[in-house]
mmCIF file of C-alpha atoms in Angstrom:
data_model
loop_
_atom_site.group_PDB
_atom_site.id
_atom_site.type_symbol
_atom_site.label_atom_id
_atom_site.label_comp_id
_atom_site.label_asym_id
_atom_site.label_seq_id
_atom_site.Cartn_x
_atom_site.Cartn_y
_atom_site.Cartn_z
ATOM 1 C CA MET A 1 2.118 -32.012 -22.956
ATOM 2 C CA THR A 2 0.313 -32.218 -26.310
ATOM 3 C CA THR A 3 -3.333 -31.301 -26.565
ATOM 4 C CA PRO A 4 -5.098 -33.062 -29.454
ATOM 5 C CA THR A 5 -7.106 -30.742 -31.659
ATOM 6 C CA ALA A 6 -9.318 -31.210 -34.725
ATOM 7 C CA GLN A 7 -8.163 -27.907 -36.330
ATOM 8 C CA ALA A 8 -5.273 -27.766 -38.698
ATOM 9 C CA LEU A 9 -1.891 -27.164 -37.142
ATOM 10 C CA ALA A 10 0.301 -24.203 -37.971
ATOM 11 C CA ALA A 11 3.202 -25.519 -35.854
ATOM 12 C CA ARG A 12 4.037 -28.204 -33.371
ATOM 13 C CA THR A 13 6.944 -29.696 -31.456
ATOM 14 C CA GLU A 14 7.685 -33.182 -30.133
ATOM 15 C CA ARG A 15 10.031 -33.659 -27.207
ATOM 16 C CA LEU A 16 12.100 -30.581 -28.160
ATOM 17 C CA SER A 17 15.275 -30.159 -26.100
ATOM 18 C CA LYS A 18 18.062 -27.547 -26.125
ATOM 19 C CA SER A 19 21.027 -26.965 -23.819
ATOM 20 C CA TYR A 20 23.803 -24.421 -23.595
ATOM 21 C CA GLY A 21 27.311 -24.989 -22.231
ATOM 22 C CA ASP A 22 29.079 -28.150 -20.997
ATOM 23 C CA GLY A 23 29.846 -29.887 -17.695
ATOM 24 C CA PRO A 24 28.934 -27.993 -14.517
ATOM 25 C CA THR A 25 27.983 -24.890 -16.486
ATOM 26 C CA ARG A 26 25.523 -26.694 -18.659
ATOM 27 C CA VAL A 27 22.068 -25.077 -18.686
ATOM 28 C CA THR A 28 18.963 -26.903 -19.966
ATOM 29 C CA ALA A 29 16.905 -24.312 -21.792
ATOM 30 C CA LEU A 30 14.257 -26.761 -23.196
ATOM 31 C CA ASP A 31 13.456 -30.157 -21.685
ATOM 32 C CA GLN A 32 11.394 -32.373 -23.981
ATOM 33 C CA VAL A 33 8.712 -29.783 -24.848
ATOM 34 C CA SER A 34 5.745 -31.085 -26.873
ATOM 35 C CA LEU A 35 3.016 -28.724 -28.003
ATOM 36 C CA GLU A 36 0.633 -27.915 -30.877
ATOM 37 C CA ILE A 37 -0.326 -24.512 -32.316
ATOM 38 C CA GLY A 38 -3.639 -24.483 -34.160
ATOM 39 C CA SER A 39 -4.124 -22.396 -37.324
ATOM 40 C CA ARG A 40 -5.925 -19.094 -36.973
ATOM 41 C CA SER A 41 -5.067 -18.952 -33.223
ATOM 42 C CA PHE A 42 -3.323 -16.501 -30.904
ATOM 43 C CA THR A 43 -1.028 -18.226 -28.434
ATOM 44 C CA ALA A 44 1.040 -16.573 -25.654
ATOM 45 C CA ILE A 45 4.114 -18.169 -24.116
ATOM 46 C CA MET A 46 4.912 -17.122 -20.526
ATOM 47 C CA GLY A 47 7.266 -18.168 -17.738
ATOM 48 C CA PRO A 48 9.783 -16.847 -15.215
ATOM 49 C CA SER A 49 13.010 -15.408 -16.443
ATOM 50 C CA GLY A 50 15.229 -18.239 -17.741
ATOM 51 C CA SER A 51 12.255 -20.562 -18.238
ATOM 52 C CA GLY A 52 13.120 -21.090 -21.919
ATOM 53 C CA LYS A 53 10.250 -19.193 -23.551
ATOM 54 C CA SER A 54 12.420 -17.245 -26.044
ATOM 55 C CA THR A 55 14.531 -20.302 -26.787
ATOM 56 C CA LEU A 56 11.337 -22.246 -27.502
ATOM 57 C CA MET A 57 10.135 -19.562 -29.872
ATOM 58 C CA HIS A 58 13.444 -19.401 -31.654
ATOM 59 C CA CYS A 59 13.605 -23.140 -32.108
ATOM 60 C CA MET A 60 9.981 -23.289 -33.295
ATOM 61 C CA ALA A 61 10.643 -20.536 -35.796
ATOM 62 C CA GLY A 62 13.833 -22.060 -37.129
ATOM 63 C CA LEU A 63 16.045 -19.226 -35.826
ATOM 64 C CA ASP A 64 17.942 -21.647 -33.604
ATOM 65 C CA ARG A 65 18.578 -25.417 -33.762
ATOM 66 C CA ALA A 66 17.343 -27.747 -31.090
ATOM 67 C CA ASP A 67 19.690 -30.465 -29.769
ATOM 68 C CA ASP A 68 16.997 -33.150 -29.802
ATOM 69 C CA GLY A 69 13.350 -33.638 -30.698
ATOM 70 C CA GLN A 70 11.295 -32.443 -33.685
ATOM 71 C CA ALA A 71 9.593 -29.226 -34.795
ATOM 72 C CA TRP A 72 7.248 -28.558 -37.658
ATOM 73 C CA ILE A 73 5.910 -25.481 -39.402
ATOM 74 C CA GLY A 74 2.799 -26.626 -41.231
ATOM 75 C CA ASP A 75 3.756 -29.969 -42.696
ATOM 76 C CA ALA A 76 7.493 -29.247 -42.923
ATOM 77 C CA GLU A 77 9.732 -30.753 -40.277
ATOM 78 C CA ILE A 78 12.195 -27.944 -39.850
ATOM 79 C CA THR A 79 14.569 -30.009 -37.699
ATOM 80 C CA LEU A 80 15.484 -32.014 -40.802
ATOM 81 C CA LEU A 81 15.959 -29.109 -43.163
ATOM 82 C CA ALA A 82 19.304 -27.943 -44.527
ATOM 83 C CA GLU A 83 20.151 -24.276 -43.717
ATOM 84 C CA ARG A 84 19.393 -23.025 -47.179
ATOM 85 C CA ARG A 85 15.976 -24.704 -47.264
ATOM 86 C CA LEU A 86 15.203 -23.521 -43.757
ATOM 87 C CA THR A 87 16.086 -19.950 -44.782
ATOM 88 C CA GLN A 88 13.649 -20.255 -47.725
ATOM 89 C CA LEU A 89 10.897 -21.590 -45.469
ATOM 90 C CA ARG A 90 11.329 -18.760 -42.971
ATOM 91 C CA ARG A 91 11.278 -16.209 -45.749
ATOM 92 C CA ASP A 92 8.183 -17.624 -47.487
ATOM 93 C CA HIS A 93 6.073 -19.021 -44.608
ATOM 94 C CA VAL A 94 7.024 -17.192 -41.367
ATOM 95 C CA GLY A 95 6.655 -13.666 -40.125
ATOM 96 C CA PHE A 96 8.651 -12.132 -37.295
ATOM 97 C CA VAL A 97 7.957 -9.258 -34.936
ATOM 98 C CA PHE A 98 10.528 -8.338 -32.285
ATOM 99 C CA GLN A 99 10.777 -5.845 -29.432
ATOM 100 C CA ALA A 100 13.087 -3.779 -31.649
ATOM 101 C CA TYR A 101 11.225 -2.621 -34.737
ATOM 102 C CA ASN A 102 14.108 -3.376 -37.189
ATOM 103 C CA LEU A 103 12.967 -0.823 -39.712
ATOM 104 C CA LEU A 104 15.382 0.646 -42.194
ATOM 105 C CA PRO A 105 15.581 4.377 -41.516
ATOM 106 C CA ALA A 106 16.110 5.406 -45.117
ATOM 107 C CA LEU A 107 12.982 3.673 -46.384
ATOM 108 C CA THR A 108 9.396 4.832 -46.128
ATOM 109 C CA ALA A 109 6.835 2.859 -44.187
ATOM 110 C CA ALA A 110 5.500 1.375 -47.453
ATOM 111 C CA ASP A 111 8.984 0.292 -48.517
ATOM 112 C CA ASN A 112 9.740 -1.236 -45.150
ATOM 113 C CA ILE A 113 6.501 -3.206 -45.286
ATOM 114 C CA THR A 114 7.305 -4.765 -48.648
ATOM 115 C CA LEU A 115 11.082 -5.143 -48.158
ATOM 116 C CA PRO A 116 11.062 -8.907 -47.401
ATOM 117 C CA LEU A 117 8.975 -9.539 -50.546
ATOM 118 C CA ASP A 118 11.237 -7.349 -52.560
ATOM 119 C CA ILE A 119 14.339 -9.226 -51.376
ATOM 120 C CA ALA A 120 12.672 -12.545 -52.186
ATOM 121 C CA GLY A 121 11.755 -11.322 -55.687
ATOM 122 C CA ARG A 122 8.028 -11.700 -54.942
ATOM 123 C CA SER A 123 5.230 -9.244 -55.651
ATOM 124 C CA ALA A 124 2.736 -8.285 -52.951
ATOM 125 C CA ASP A 125 -0.909 -9.113 -53.535
ATOM 126 C CA PRO A 126 -2.308 -5.523 -53.854
ATOM 127 C CA ALA A 127 -5.698 -6.412 -52.407
ATOM 128 C CA TRP A 128 -4.136 -8.160 -49.417
ATOM 129 C CA LEU A 129 -1.614 -5.408 -48.847
ATOM 130 C CA SER A 130 -4.325 -2.820 -48.895
ATOM 131 C CA THR A 131 -6.343 -4.783 -46.317
ATOM 132 C CA VAL A 132 -3.266 -5.098 -44.059
ATOM 133 C CA VAL A 133 -2.466 -1.391 -44.329
ATOM 134 C CA GLU A 134 -6.048 -0.383 -43.622
ATOM 135 C CA THR A 135 -6.265 -2.772 -40.742
ATOM 136 C CA VAL A 136 -3.094 -1.446 -39.006
ATOM 137 C CA GLY A 137 -4.245 2.161 -39.620
ATOM 138 C CA LEU A 138 -1.217 3.226 -41.634
ATOM 139 C CA ALA A 139 -2.810 4.398 -44.890
ATOM 140 C CA ALA A 140 -1.945 8.064 -44.086
ATOM 141 C CA ARG A 141 1.579 7.266 -42.988
ATOM 142 C CA LEU A 142 2.941 5.137 -45.842
ATOM 143 C CA ARG A 143 5.227 7.884 -47.191
ATOM 144 C CA HIS A 144 6.716 8.613 -43.769
ATOM 145 C CA ARG A 145 10.101 7.375 -42.665
ATOM 146 C CA PRO A 146 10.554 5.683 -39.296
ATOM 147 C CA ALA A 147 11.865 8.811 -37.592
ATOM 148 C CA GLU A 148 8.576 10.523 -38.487
ATOM 149 C CA LEU A 149 6.475 7.791 -36.815
ATOM 150 C CA SER A 150 5.684 7.148 -33.136
ATOM 151 C CA GLY A 151 6.840 3.981 -31.446
ATOM 152 C CA GLY A 152 3.326 2.464 -31.834
ATOM 153 C CA GLN A 153 3.240 3.356 -35.502
ATOM 154 C CA GLN A 154 6.680 1.879 -36.121
ATOM 155 C CA GLN A 155 5.659 -1.418 -34.463
ATOM 156 C CA ARG A 156 2.574 -1.402 -36.645
ATOM 157 C CA VAL A 157 4.813 -1.124 -39.658
ATOM 158 C CA ALA A 158 6.702 -4.143 -38.346
ATOM 159 C CA ILE A 159 3.493 -6.069 -37.939
ATOM 160 C CA ALA A 160 2.331 -5.070 -41.397
ATOM 161 C CA ARG A 161 5.729 -6.235 -42.774
ATOM 162 C CA ALA A 162 5.207 -9.562 -41.079
ATOM 163 C CA LEU A 163 1.732 -9.912 -42.526
ATOM 164 C CA ALA A 164 2.523 -8.720 -46.064
ATOM 165 C CA GLY A 165 3.610 -12.056 -47.371
ATOM 166 C CA ARG A 166 0.609 -13.919 -45.863
ATOM 167 C CA PRO A 167 2.790 -16.202 -43.735
ATOM 168 C CA GLU A 168 1.507 -19.437 -42.252
ATOM 169 C CA ILE A 169 2.535 -18.235 -38.784
ATOM 170 C CA ILE A 170 3.921 -15.139 -37.059
ATOM 171 C CA PHE A 171 6.273 -15.264 -34.137
ATOM 172 C CA ALA A 172 6.352 -12.226 -31.896
ATOM 173 C CA ASP A 173 8.983 -11.752 -29.159
ATOM 174 C CA GLU A 174 7.959 -9.150 -26.555
ATOM 175 C CA PRO A 175 6.295 -7.006 -29.261
ATOM 176 C CA THR A 176 4.957 -4.429 -26.752
ATOM 177 C CA GLY A 177 8.153 -4.265 -24.732
ATOM 178 C CA ASN A 178 9.146 -0.824 -26.061
ATOM 179 C CA LEU A 179 5.650 0.691 -26.188
ATOM 180 C CA ASP A 180 3.668 2.738 -23.693
ATOM 181 C CA SER A 181 0.453 1.140 -22.337
ATOM 182 C CA ARG A 182 -1.800 2.874 -24.813
ATOM 183 C CA SER A 183 0.288 1.980 -27.836
ATOM 184 C CA GLY A 184 0.749 -1.569 -26.558
ATOM 185 C CA ALA A 185 -3.009 -2.000 -26.126
ATOM 186 C CA GLY A 186 -3.580 -0.770 -29.720
ATOM 187 C CA LEU A 187 -1.040 -3.152 -31.033
ATOM 188 C CA LEU A 188 -2.446 -6.114 -29.181
ATOM 189 C CA THR A 189 -5.961 -5.230 -30.359
ATOM 190 C CA PHE A 190 -4.685 -5.308 -33.914
ATOM 191 C CA MET A 191 -2.940 -8.643 -33.396
ATOM 192 C CA ARG A 192 -6.169 -10.005 -32.022
ATOM 193 C CA HIS A 193 -8.022 -8.598 -35.008
ATOM 194 C CA SER A 194 -5.515 -10.080 -37.473
ATOM 195 C CA VAL A 195 -6.294 -13.561 -36.129
ATOM 196 C CA GLU A 196 -10.104 -13.134 -36.121
ATOM 197 C CA GLU A 197 -10.491 -11.145 -39.304
ATOM 198 C CA LEU A 198 -7.406 -11.888 -41.403
ATOM 199 C CA GLY A 199 -7.020 -15.562 -40.426
ATOM 200 C CA GLN A 200 -3.456 -15.225 -39.138
ATOM 201 C CA THR A 201 -1.721 -17.467 -36.572
ATOM 202 C CA ILE A 202 0.386 -15.724 -33.883
ATOM 203 C CA VAL A 203 2.727 -17.081 -31.266
ATOM 204 C CA MET A 204 3.802 -14.370 -28.831
ATOM 205 C CA VAL A 205 6.424 -14.530 -26.012
ATOM 206 C CA THR A 206 5.532 -12.005 -23.271
ATOM 207 C CA HIS A 207 6.116 -11.354 -19.580
ATOM 208 C CA ASP A 208 2.959 -9.153 -19.318
ATOM 209 C CA PRO A 209 -0.278 -10.806 -18.068
ATOM 210 C CA VAL A 210 -2.319 -8.036 -19.637
ATOM 211 C CA ALA A 211 -0.771 -8.769 -23.102
ATOM 212 C CA ALA A 212 -1.270 -12.501 -22.554
ATOM 213 C CA ALA A 213 -5.000 -11.970 -21.967
ATOM 214 C CA TYR A 214 -5.412 -10.992 -25.595
ATOM 215 C CA ALA A 215 -4.469 -14.578 -26.584
ATOM 216 C CA ASP A 216 -6.769 -17.642 -27.035
ATOM 217 C CA THR A 217 -4.343 -19.762 -25.018
ATOM 218 C CA VAL A 218 -1.413 -19.195 -22.717
ATOM 219 C CA LEU A 219 1.347 -21.789 -22.445
ATOM 220 C CA PHE A 220 3.405 -21.684 -19.224
ATOM 221 C CA LEU A 221 7.097 -22.760 -19.109
ATOM 222 C CA ALA A 222 9.269 -23.393 -15.990
ATOM 223 C CA ASP A 223 12.803 -24.735 -15.999
ATOM 224 C CA GLY A 224 12.554 -25.558 -19.718
ATOM 225 C CA ARG A 225 9.374 -27.668 -19.307
ATOM 226 C CA LEU A 226 5.844 -26.991 -20.436
ATOM 227 C CA VAL A 227 4.020 -27.085 -17.087
ATOM 228 C CA ASP A 228 0.553 -25.680 -17.775
ATOM 229 C CA ARG A 229 -1.801 -24.148 -20.334
ATOM 230 C CA MET A 230 -4.729 -21.764 -19.907
ATOM 231 C CA ALA A 231 -7.616 -21.296 -22.342
ATOM 232 C CA ASP A 232 -9.575 -18.053 -22.436
ATOM 233 C CA PRO A 233 -7.122 -16.289 -20.119
ATOM 234 C CA THR A 234 -7.688 -13.086 -18.137
ATOM 235 C CA ALA A 235 -4.932 -10.879 -16.807
ATOM 236 C CA GLU A 236 -5.864 -11.787 -13.231
ATOM 237 C CA ARG A 237 -5.726 -15.598 -13.773
ATOM 238 C CA VAL A 238 -2.468 -15.307 -15.649
ATOM 239 C CA LEU A 239 -0.883 -13.186 -12.954
ATOM 240 C CA ASP A 240 -1.992 -15.736 -10.280
ATOM 241 C CA ARG A 241 -0.427 -18.589 -12.300
ATOM 242 C CA MET A 242 2.818 -16.631 -12.788
ATOM 243 C CA LYS A 243 3.003 -15.977 -9.038
ATOM 244 C CA ALA A 244 2.653 -19.717 -8.411
ATOM 245 C CA LEU A 245 5.565 -20.285 -10.742
ATOM 246 C CA GLY A 246 7.709 -17.935 -8.744
ATOM 247 C CA ASP A 247 7.978 -15.017 -11.121
#
């Protein structure tokens, strides 16, 4: 199910398929999924447990290899890239945010934010980094280590780290899963702001209709297939659609 769009594309897939196991234990995680993600957009991916949503995100982000089909990040077809080139593309053009914050406890918030750039031997753009830090509300916490930060603040550090290199696209897997409702709402508001004000592109896997309502578009998966999409979602509409899918 591909929806044509006039805007530039940050990512897309064409008939992407992925299975695990063999014989009677074979499980089809993705079944010929085709989709497009426009630049400067916020897309949520939802579906019942086992629908393939995390597998889809991992294959789109180059963290896992599909068995068949094609996937692009920008103009680069990642399904054709050798592992070393794929690693470089992820490092230079993709940001990641996971349910676990994945911060190094010995480093300050500032050092955690710039760590991927430091590893890559790249310098952060000072003006951009200042904008990111101000936007996430961490200016007064940059010298604090993770143990001195709340869960919401740690996830904001993770978001800032993903934004620091100005990636073409950010993939977020259940980013509010470990947060209370207030911290989660604050994080989602920032993610929405980063799209509208900082020009970022975000693809987020979530099981939460309230979180999905922050997105521009929600894509629904079931049994490894893309079965529906919803523009301008509300939590109530998303919940109704999820109930119809059997979650």
